[in-house]
Amino acid sequence: MQLEVLINPYARRQLLAIAEVTSDWIWLTDENDRFIYVSPRVYDHVRVRPEEFVGRTRSELRDSLGATGLPDIERRVADRLPFSNLQYGWVGSDNEEQFVELSGKPLWAKDESFAGYIGSGRCVTDLIKQQRALSQAHDQLQLRVETDALTGLYNREYFNNRINELCQDADSSFVLILADLDNFKTINDTYGHRAGDDVLVEFSQRLRSVARAGDIVCRLGGDEFAILAPACEGVAAGQSMATRLLDLQRRPIVTGETTLIISSSIGIHGVSAGCKDREVHSLFHKADLALYRAKALGRSKAVCFDAEVESTHKKENELLVELDSAIKSDQIEAVFQPIVDTKSQRVVGVEALARWQRRNGEPVSPMVFIPLAEQHGLISSLGRLILKQAAIASTKICGSIYVSINVSVSQLGSGDFARQFAELTSEYGAPASRFCLEVTESVCIGENSAILSELSELQEMGAKVVLDDFGAGHSSLFYLQKFSFAKIKLDRAFLNDVDNDRARAILSSISALAEAMGTPVVAEGVETSHQHNIICGDGIAEAQGYLFHRPMPLAKLLPTISNVNRDRQVALASPTDCFAQATN
Ligand code: C2E
Ligand code: CA
Ligand code: CA
């Protein structure tokens, strides 16, 4: 059908006038969807002349352009329906994408038969490109807002939003996993922040690798990470992720020149469908308690929250509150265990050991309350109480007998302990040279310079620094080169095992090595004469153990030292001035 046939001369003039003034182009098709008119403006938009349209059907044009989006229009045309602002695009000869937007309306002849379409079109390439750029920028911004810049994992805010959504749906089930790197601060302090960053990035990749598709892996901050695993009933999925993560820990991380092995502690809490507790704060708290338990069990472990975790936490909290008040009211008492010369069995030193009885009279082992005090920042004030009692004791015990006190690694490094030590010893008129400070080899791990320099400061004051529990931990002989220890105390585990050939051989070689380095050895936990004979045979200078003396209060210690050393002196027939002071 011709344009002339389709619309009358008046309408045609009007159409051509509109076509001239409007910025869009006008098009007309006949009943076969073949273009019969396209206004010249089309060239401005798509660089195609109107003549190239006229005589061709829409589908012929579509095929020649390889256009996409046209089927929508074709469907509407087939149904004789109007359409507006439908887009289609194609790749032009210059390899650039082009987009146009078309609107159209069916035309009906006088006899009401379908006569074609009239419509307009415009190029929207720039608009679409702008929209795309805007949406890309938005995505990038969103990514920046939602993720952690270093690791690329989701950040805490995003994680909180997602867990909030899950909590609001009473039928949702999910597992919350919290993972904390063990000793990350030491890595950062020792090897620098670059190495710390490398560890965080590697750990993030490990977390991603154990998570399932759809799980949300997040860096909550610092060395704290989390996985939110939706659609999980029970904790099994969390446990299996934790197992795989702990397995991956064996793989070393190479950062610069250094190779590191890292470990993490993991707390897991499962929320099942219908579970009443859906407070985000409470769920984090439960997973956190499980994580805390994992750390208390010796780190590098995974623990699921359950009633036992909760009750252990409750009991520990009660104990902590009581310990805090006991420290504040001077209720931690020092007892003293004599250390003897292995040959003469004369008392040459004493070790101050902390004792605490709860309000109900129940004694608590230092193996329980010392770590508790360390974890909760109470060790410094507890240590001060023991140091004070040891300083007082030193003024009453014979001057040739040294007083040993245990110093936790967390008491060192801030300079506060050295200050406390100087203050208390001068207050009680006890010379620093009377004291041995027993530290464990953890003071050397990571070569923490602040700790080592505080120990040197204490040494300069005259105190002797002793390596305690040697053999209980890493037992690296390498540490003996790091710091010049005045003595080495062998952990009692060595003596427990003296009948084992290997342990015997180790005991002998450590004693030989220490002797070669000129460092005297003290054997701890000597309970039998057999053990005593062995250490004497190995040339170990001093010993401490139930075979000789148990820890005792100062009131009992003074006559004990006096009696023992008098008897032994008689045996050795060598004069000493100890007894006069000790019996005072
Ligand atoms: P430690 O420094 O290795 O102290 C020696 C421990 O061995 C003491 O346990 C002592 O009672 C025990 N012991 C001594 N001889 C024998 C023996 O023949 N057989 C056996 N089985 N055990 C023996 P205690 O008093 O329970 O102290 C345990 C740990 O608590 C100490 O181990 C020390 O690490 C820590 N500790 C105690 N008092 C203090 C303190 O004032 N400050 C700090 N930081 N730690 C302390
Ligand atoms: Ca000790
Ligand atoms: Ca020890």
XYZ file of C-alpha atoms and ligand atoms in Angstrom:
632
model
C 0.000 0.000 0.000
C 1.235 3.486 -0.800
C 1.414 6.339 1.665
C -1.011 8.221 -0.567
C -3.467 5.384 -0.382
C -3.144 4.938 3.352
C -3.681 8.499 4.486
C -5.458 11.395 2.852
C -3.588 14.380 1.391
C -4.369 16.583 4.389
C -3.116 14.067 6.916
C -0.115 13.395 4.704
C 0.861 17.085 4.683
C 0.497 17.223 8.408
C 2.610 14.093 8.811
C 5.389 15.464 6.622
C 5.323 18.761 8.542
C 5.595 16.955 11.859
C 8.363 14.757 10.421
C 10.305 17.892 9.588
C 10.076 19.561 12.978
C 10.352 16.609 15.341
C 13.767 15.360 16.405
C 12.566 11.711 16.226
C 12.007 10.030 12.914
C 8.573 9.001 11.703
C 7.921 5.706 9.982
C 4.981 4.000 8.332
C 4.545 0.334 7.403
C 1.859 -1.381 5.377
C -0.245 -4.400 6.281
C 2.734 -6.666 5.466
C 5.051 -4.778 7.851
C 6.923 -3.348 4.915
C 8.207 0.228 5.263
C 6.394 2.653 2.985
C 7.713 5.830 4.506
C 10.611 6.773 6.781
C 11.288 10.447 7.461
C 14.703 11.884 6.477
C 15.563 12.487 10.154
C 16.400 8.767 10.418
C 19.748 9.479 8.809
C 20.751 11.808 11.657
C 20.061 9.028 14.124
C 21.385 5.839 12.553
C 23.247 6.932 9.424
C 20.873 4.954 7.175
C 19.035 6.761 4.389
C 15.197 6.547 4.305
C 15.314 4.959 0.846
C 17.176 1.983 2.299
C 14.159 1.244 4.499
C 11.386 1.769 2.053
C 10.216 -1.457 0.364
C 11.813 -3.736 2.984
C 10.026 -5.528 5.751
C 10.997 -5.115 9.368
C 12.240 -8.716 9.583
C 14.424 -8.260 6.464
C 15.971 -5.230 8.143
C 16.423 -7.121 11.380
C 18.267 -9.937 9.627
C 20.491 -7.612 7.657
C 21.456 -5.711 10.811
C 21.627 -8.718 13.124
C 19.533 -6.656 15.501
C 18.392 -7.876 18.888
C 15.212 -6.901 20.684
C 13.118 -6.710 17.520
C 11.126 -9.887 18.211
C 9.283 -7.960 20.939
C 8.074 -5.444 18.383
C 7.287 -8.153 15.849
C 5.140 -9.990 18.362
C 3.153 -6.832 19.133
C 2.778 -6.110 15.397
C 1.547 -9.660 14.773
C -1.087 -9.056 17.446
C -1.836 -5.600 15.996
C -1.060 -4.012 19.359
C 0.458 -0.601 19.963
C 3.938 -0.481 21.464
C 5.984 2.269 22.965
C 9.666 2.810 23.706
C 10.754 -0.732 22.812
C 14.464 -0.933 22.297
C 16.599 -2.884 19.924
C 20.248 -2.812 19.226
C 22.823 -3.993 16.750
C 26.509 -3.681 16.105
C 27.184 -1.077 13.453
C 29.789 -1.237 10.674
C 32.215 0.622 12.955
C 31.868 -2.222 15.477
C 30.113 0.116 17.899
C 26.852 -0.892 19.471
C 23.798 1.128 18.391
C 20.472 1.282 20.131
C 17.148 2.655 18.938
C 13.828 3.013 20.653
C 10.620 2.588 18.650
C 6.982 3.393 19.352
C 4.138 2.465 17.026
C 0.403 2.230 16.693
C -1.696 0.149 14.231
C -3.631 1.887 11.445
C -7.047 0.684 10.331
C -8.585 1.239 6.888
C -12.091 2.581 6.389
C -13.400 -0.990 6.116
C -11.689 -1.663 9.483
C -9.133 -3.955 7.927
C -5.512 -3.708 9.236
C -3.590 -1.238 7.155
C -0.139 -1.042 8.771
C 1.623 0.905 11.483
C 2.618 4.473 12.085
C 5.298 5.278 14.590
C 8.367 7.153 15.628
C 11.940 6.173 16.432
C 14.950 7.696 18.064
C 18.509 6.729 18.688
C 19.206 5.999 22.347
C 22.802 4.778 22.004
C 24.278 7.577 24.132
C 21.558 7.222 26.723
C 22.072 3.464 27.024
C 25.841 3.832 27.195
C 25.433 6.433 29.933
C 23.042 4.152 31.788
C 25.484 1.275 31.492
C 28.407 3.363 32.751
C 26.259 4.597 35.596
C 25.219 1.102 36.563
C 28.835 -0.123 36.343
C 29.949 2.747 38.586
C 27.117 1.907 40.925
C 28.179 -1.760 41.020
C 31.762 -0.767 41.731
C 30.683 1.636 44.439
C 28.429 -1.027 45.900
C 31.333 -3.465 45.848
C 33.487 -0.930 47.626
C 30.807 -0.273 50.213
C 30.158 -3.982 50.731
C 33.642 -5.440 50.623
C 36.926 -5.278 52.431
C 39.600 -3.558 50.342
C 42.476 -5.892 51.320
C 40.870 -9.309 50.967
C 37.910 -8.621 48.696
C 35.676 -10.475 51.139
C 32.373 -8.971 52.246
C 32.688 -6.510 55.104
C 30.984 -6.483 58.504
C 28.185 -4.148 57.425
C 27.150 -6.311 54.498
C 27.428 -9.415 56.654
C 25.231 -7.840 59.327
C 22.592 -6.921 56.759
C 22.504 -10.460 55.398
C 22.339 -12.126 58.792
C 19.618 -9.649 59.788
C 17.569 -10.667 56.735
C 17.977 -14.349 57.592
C 17.026 -13.735 61.208
C 13.829 -12.005 60.182
C 12.664 -15.067 58.297
C 11.492 -17.461 61.024
C 11.717 -20.437 58.631
C 15.307 -19.866 57.589
C 18.088 -22.102 58.805
C 21.748 -21.184 58.648
C 25.164 -21.679 60.201
C 27.323 -18.887 61.529
C 31.060 -19.617 61.626
C 33.566 -17.299 63.288
C 37.257 -17.838 62.611
C 40.133 -16.029 64.289
C 43.790 -16.290 63.327
C 45.908 -17.484 66.244
C 48.765 -15.205 67.290
C 48.224 -12.820 64.402
C 49.582 -9.905 66.418
C 52.876 -11.740 66.837
C 53.096 -12.291 63.058
C 52.461 -8.590 62.459
C 54.897 -7.469 65.144
C 57.608 -9.871 64.086
C 57.458 -9.983 60.316
C 55.818 -6.618 59.595
C 52.514 -5.520 58.153
C 53.298 -6.681 54.604
C 53.635 -10.249 55.854
C 50.528 -9.726 58.011
C 48.579 -8.617 54.924
C 49.813 -11.625 52.937
C 48.607 -13.917 55.714
C 45.192 -12.234 55.781
C 44.825 -12.511 52.002
C 45.867 -16.180 51.960
C 43.559 -16.991 54.840
C 40.687 -15.262 52.995
C 41.335 -17.467 49.980
C 41.290 -20.545 52.182
C 37.974 -19.451 53.666
C 36.550 -18.928 50.171
C 37.773 -22.325 49.093
C 36.001 -24.148 51.922
C 32.742 -22.168 51.618
C 29.929 -23.381 49.376
C 28.543 -21.305 46.486
C 26.085 -18.847 48.000
C 27.789 -18.718 51.409
C 28.764 -15.257 52.554
C 32.419 -15.043 53.481
C 33.394 -11.931 55.371
C 36.287 -10.198 57.107
C 34.702 -8.741 60.192
C 37.841 -6.705 60.880
C 41.478 -7.276 61.895
C 42.079 -11.020 61.982
C 38.419 -11.900 62.579
C 36.557 -13.655 59.802
C 33.103 -15.166 59.410
C 31.103 -17.366 57.091
C 27.326 -17.238 56.923
C 26.030 -20.418 55.349
C 22.325 -20.133 54.509
C 19.984 -23.101 54.114
C 21.861 -25.380 56.523
C 20.029 -27.409 59.149
C 22.258 -28.318 62.093
C 25.968 -27.636 62.296
C 27.269 -30.431 60.039
C 28.013 -28.112 57.102
C 29.843 -25.738 59.448
C 31.840 -28.589 60.953
C 32.913 -29.882 57.584
C 34.035 -26.399 56.470
C 35.971 -26.038 59.738
C 37.645 -29.439 59.265
C 38.754 -28.500 55.757
C 39.998 -25.128 56.958
C 42.020 -26.720 59.765
C 43.438 -29.212 57.233
C 44.577 -26.355 54.991
C 46.545 -24.901 57.898
C 49.322 -27.372 57.314
C 50.159 -25.592 54.077
C 52.885 -23.004 54.653
C 52.461 -19.413 53.512
C 55.413 -17.852 51.766
C 55.716 -14.120 52.218
C 58.844 -12.440 50.937
C 61.754 -14.415 52.339
C 59.709 -15.894 55.149
C 57.659 -19.067 55.298
C 54.914 -19.113 57.894
C 52.515 -21.706 59.215
C 49.334 -20.164 60.509
C 46.505 -21.624 62.531
C 43.047 -20.443 63.428
C 40.400 -21.103 66.042
C 36.825 -21.583 64.955
C 33.452 -21.139 66.677
C 30.294 -22.522 65.052
C 26.650 -21.860 65.802
C 23.747 -23.388 63.872
C 20.283 -21.817 63.698
C 17.543 -24.189 62.605
C 14.191 -23.319 61.041
C 11.722 -22.226 63.687
C 14.481 -21.576 66.229
C 13.274 -18.864 68.611
C 16.590 -17.125 69.239
C 16.997 -14.920 66.186
C 18.655 -11.909 67.746
C 21.773 -11.168 65.694
C 23.611 -9.996 68.773
C 22.817 -13.211 70.651
C 23.828 -15.447 67.698
C 27.191 -13.701 67.438
C 27.608 -14.064 71.189
C 27.016 -17.838 71.008
C 29.402 -18.344 68.096
C 31.884 -16.167 69.984
C 31.616 -18.321 73.120
C 32.330 -21.391 70.989
C 35.334 -19.592 69.472
C 36.567 -18.614 72.912
C 36.267 -22.248 74.010
C 38.269 -23.357 70.947
C 41.029 -20.951 71.993
C 40.894 -22.078 75.603
C 41.270 -25.698 74.434
C 44.609 -24.800 72.956
C 43.761 -23.014 69.703
C 43.758 -24.444 66.210
C 40.433 -26.119 67.048
C 36.783 -25.832 66.056
C 34.002 -25.875 68.654
C 30.220 -25.837 68.142
C 28.123 -23.835 70.564
C 26.048 -26.032 72.887
C 24.724 -26.089 76.461
C 28.108 -27.236 77.770
C 29.933 -24.330 76.146
C 27.389 -21.987 77.708
C 27.650 -23.472 81.208
C 31.471 -23.581 81.070
C 31.429 -19.924 80.144
C 29.037 -19.138 82.994
C 31.222 -20.963 85.541
C 34.367 -19.357 84.199
C 32.764 -15.965 84.415
C 31.795 -16.528 88.040
C 35.340 -17.681 88.749
C 36.734 -14.618 87.036
C 34.559 -12.234 89.071
C 35.683 -13.978 92.267
C 39.333 -13.970 91.191
C 39.152 -10.267 90.441
C 37.800 -9.547 93.897
C 40.352 -11.891 95.525
C 43.191 -10.002 93.825
C 41.731 -6.659 94.858
C 41.450 -7.791 98.488
C 44.946 -9.372 98.666
C 43.622 -12.899 98.984
C 46.146 -14.551 96.694
C 48.813 -16.088 98.824
C 52.353 -17.072 97.896
C 53.684 -20.425 99.062
C 57.314 -21.373 98.604
C 58.844 -24.575 97.339
C 62.503 -25.166 98.220
C 64.962 -25.856 95.414
C 67.890 -28.011 96.535
C 71.436 -28.656 95.473
C 71.279 -32.176 94.001
C 74.415 -33.376 95.750
C 74.181 -31.835 99.219
C 70.399 -31.454 99.185
C 70.823 -28.139 100.914
C 68.185 -25.555 100.066
C 69.702 -23.126 97.576
C 66.571 -21.382 96.395
C 62.815 -21.199 96.743
C 60.103 -20.771 94.131
C 57.113 -18.589 94.987
C 53.879 -20.205 93.795
C 50.470 -18.543 93.889
C 47.638 -20.106 95.899
C 43.966 -19.166 95.902
C 40.972 -20.539 97.785
C 37.470 -19.614 96.702
C 34.987 -18.130 99.195
C 33.588 -21.617 99.750
C 37.051 -22.829 100.766
C 37.637 -24.768 97.534
C 41.264 -24.417 96.339
C 41.716 -23.510 92.666
C 44.798 -24.736 90.831
C 47.169 -22.079 89.474
C 46.936 -24.010 86.204
C 43.341 -22.721 86.101
C 43.476 -19.244 87.617
C 46.811 -18.091 86.148
C 45.680 -18.544 82.506
C 42.347 -16.948 83.435
C 44.157 -13.940 84.888
C 46.375 -13.794 81.794
C 43.437 -13.844 79.411
C 41.513 -11.162 81.262
C 44.243 -8.662 82.036
C 44.500 -9.521 85.749
C 47.957 -11.101 85.670
C 49.802 -7.867 86.318
C 47.993 -7.138 89.594
C 48.173 -10.822 90.594
C 51.905 -10.855 89.825
C 52.339 -7.737 91.947
C 50.802 -9.495 94.972
C 53.143 -12.466 94.617
C 56.148 -10.228 93.976
C 55.352 -8.270 97.140
C 55.146 -11.453 99.243
C 58.319 -12.792 97.638
C 60.133 -9.518 98.408
C 59.022 -9.750 102.054
C 60.070 -13.433 102.168
C 63.483 -12.601 100.693
C 64.222 -10.330 103.656
C 63.536 -13.209 106.064
C 65.283 -16.038 104.249
C 69.022 -16.525 104.451
C 70.811 -14.148 102.073
C 72.494 -16.890 100.052
C 69.182 -18.445 99.065
C 67.582 -17.067 95.931
C 63.874 -16.426 95.465
C 62.307 -17.409 92.172
C 59.097 -15.902 90.874
C 57.110 -16.836 87.805
C 56.572 -14.074 85.284
C 54.013 -14.580 82.524
C 54.836 -13.425 79.045
C 51.793 -11.109 79.172
C 53.372 -9.261 82.124
C 56.359 -8.384 79.985
C 56.789 -6.067 77.066
C 55.162 -2.948 78.453
C 57.976 -1.966 80.812
C 55.478 -2.086 83.649
C 56.869 -5.244 85.203
C 60.443 -3.897 85.367
C 59.116 -0.720 87.015
C 56.986 -2.773 89.454
C 59.970 -4.988 90.250
C 62.298 -2.044 90.912
C 59.656 -0.326 93.052
C 58.788 -3.312 95.242
C 62.287 -4.620 95.753
C 63.494 -1.182 96.854
C 60.424 -0.668 99.063
C 61.226 -3.854 100.995
C 64.984 -3.415 100.845
C 65.402 -6.651 98.897
C 68.314 -6.565 96.423
C 67.315 -7.428 92.856
C 70.184 -9.926 92.746
C 68.283 -12.182 95.180
C 65.636 -12.886 92.535
C 65.297 -15.310 89.707
C 62.554 -14.489 87.215
C 61.155 -17.635 85.622
C 59.858 -17.117 82.102
C 58.756 -19.651 79.520
C 60.223 -19.932 76.050
C 57.208 -18.057 74.625
C 59.144 -14.872 75.484
C 61.474 -15.774 72.609
C 58.837 -16.770 70.075
C 58.541 -14.131 67.423
C 61.633 -12.369 68.785
C 59.430 -9.780 70.438
C 61.996 -7.059 70.991
C 59.975 -5.204 73.661
C 59.914 -8.344 75.844
C 63.568 -9.156 75.321
C 64.624 -5.592 76.102
C 62.542 -5.574 79.300
C 64.233 -8.822 80.329
C 67.630 -7.258 79.641
C 66.656 -4.258 81.774
C 65.760 -6.630 84.629
C 69.080 -8.426 84.150
C 70.883 -5.102 84.377
C 69.166 -4.481 87.718
C 70.785 -7.708 88.888
C 67.907 -10.178 88.616
C 68.554 -13.531 86.969
C 66.328 -14.633 84.118
C 65.579 -18.358 84.113
C 64.058 -20.389 81.294
C 61.175 -22.331 82.883
C 59.333 -25.442 81.666
C 62.007 -26.252 79.097
C 60.771 -29.282 77.223
C 57.073 -28.528 77.634
C 56.620 -26.440 74.499
C 58.664 -26.000 71.361
C 61.825 -26.841 73.333
C 63.903 -25.187 70.721
C 67.560 -25.071 71.671
C 67.692 -22.158 69.289
C 66.049 -20.000 71.989
C 69.052 -20.536 74.211
C 71.046 -18.415 71.757
C 68.408 -15.663 71.678
C 68.834 -14.688 75.279
C 71.392 -15.422 77.892
C 69.393 -17.293 80.515
C 70.957 -17.714 83.947
C 69.469 -21.220 84.353
C 67.277 -23.700 82.550
C 64.478 -25.454 84.411
C 63.676 -28.780 82.812
C 59.969 -29.503 82.680
C 58.857 -32.393 84.834
C 57.604 -34.224 81.755
C 61.251 -35.252 81.221
C 61.422 -36.928 84.584
C 58.047 -38.610 84.193
C 59.532 -40.408 81.243
C 63.010 -41.284 82.517
C 62.507 -44.984 81.938
C 61.967 -44.348 78.270
C 65.365 -44.619 76.490
C 64.673 -41.760 74.130
C 63.584 -39.394 76.895
C 66.664 -40.421 78.897
C 68.913 -39.672 75.931
C 67.255 -36.258 75.443
C 67.641 -35.468 79.146
C 71.337 -36.340 79.061
C 72.015 -34.362 75.879
C 70.193 -31.264 77.151
C 72.193 -31.395 80.379
C 75.434 -31.832 78.417
C 74.564 -28.950 76.105
C 73.599 -26.655 78.993
C 76.823 -27.560 80.754
C 78.788 -26.776 77.600
C 77.071 -23.380 77.465
C 77.809 -22.811 81.126
C 74.114 -22.633 81.998
C 73.128 -24.568 85.138
C 70.092 -26.852 84.916
C 67.331 -27.267 87.508
C 65.258 -30.447 87.334
C 61.600 -30.001 88.275
C 59.139 -32.553 89.620
C 61.613 -34.927 91.240
C 59.376 -37.387 93.059
C 61.493 -40.541 93.439
C 65.049 -41.487 94.434
C 65.394 -43.190 91.064
C 64.743 -39.848 89.320
C 67.132 -38.178 91.755
C 69.893 -40.664 90.919
C 69.425 -40.118 87.210
C 69.675 -36.333 87.405
C 72.702 -36.611 89.678
C 74.243 -38.924 87.090
C 73.603 -36.339 84.393
C 75.334 -33.683 86.447
C 72.198 -31.589 86.956
C 73.010 -28.986 89.610
C 69.691 -28.275 91.297
C 66.380 -29.998 91.804
C 62.878 -29.250 92.984
C 60.186 -31.781 93.755
C 57.988 -33.599 96.242
C 60.891 -35.959 97.037
C 62.555 -33.042 98.788
C 59.860 -30.537 99.724
C 56.341 -29.566 98.813
C 55.364 -25.890 98.418
C 54.677 -24.407 101.877
C 53.730 -21.114 103.536
C 56.524 -18.785 104.641
C 55.928 -19.597 108.325
C 56.779 -23.227 107.631
C 59.468 -22.513 105.073
C 61.760 -20.620 107.459
C 62.191 -23.474 110.020
C 62.342 -26.002 107.173
C 65.273 -24.247 105.528
C 66.916 -23.806 108.879
C 66.612 -27.488 109.822
C 67.520 -28.897 106.447
C 70.529 -26.698 105.949
C 71.752 -27.237 109.520
C 71.553 -31.040 109.107
C 73.202 -30.856 105.721
C 75.839 -28.506 107.033
C 76.688 -30.940 109.765
C 77.000 -33.561 107.048
C 79.233 -31.281 104.959
C 80.923 -29.686 107.973
C 81.191 -26.310 106.273
C 80.158 -23.156 108.166
C 77.420 -20.851 106.913
C 75.580 -17.891 108.313
C 72.208 -18.985 106.987
C 70.646 -20.355 110.133
C 70.782 -17.275 112.249
C 68.725 -15.324 109.721
C 66.455 -18.191 108.728
C 65.325 -18.940 112.235
C 64.650 -15.274 112.994
P 55.723 -24.087 87.441
O 56.320 -22.726 87.352
O 56.317 -25.132 86.589
O 55.777 -24.514 88.951
C 56.062 -25.794 89.376
C 54.825 -26.556 89.574
O 55.128 -27.890 89.799
C 54.059 -26.093 90.798
O 52.690 -26.312 90.529
C 54.522 -27.081 91.834
O 53.627 -27.218 92.912
C 54.592 -28.339 91.028
N 55.494 -29.309 91.547
C 56.636 -29.122 92.241
N 57.217 -30.291 92.531
C 56.455 -31.265 92.015
C 56.512 -32.690 91.978
O 57.427 -33.315 92.473
N 55.543 -33.336 91.342
C 54.513 -32.678 90.758
N 53.581 -33.386 90.167
N 54.401 -31.339 90.773
C 55.367 -30.636 91.400
P 51.611 -25.255 90.886
O 51.939 -24.554 92.149
O 50.308 -25.933 90.749
O 51.781 -24.174 89.739
C 51.469 -24.493 88.459
C 51.921 -23.452 87.514
O 51.208 -22.236 87.696
C 53.377 -23.074 87.712
O 54.167 -24.024 87.103
C 53.426 -21.719 87.042
O 53.516 -21.869 85.657
C 52.059 -21.178 87.378
N 52.179 -20.257 88.498
C 52.124 -20.524 89.826
N 52.276 -19.390 90.532
C 52.447 -18.393 89.654
C 52.639 -16.969 89.750
O 52.742 -16.383 90.837
N 52.752 -16.266 88.592
C 52.678 -16.875 87.378
N 52.788 -16.133 86.305
N 52.502 -18.196 87.241
C 52.384 -18.948 88.364
Ca 58.241 -21.917 87.619
Ca 58.297 -25.136 85.675
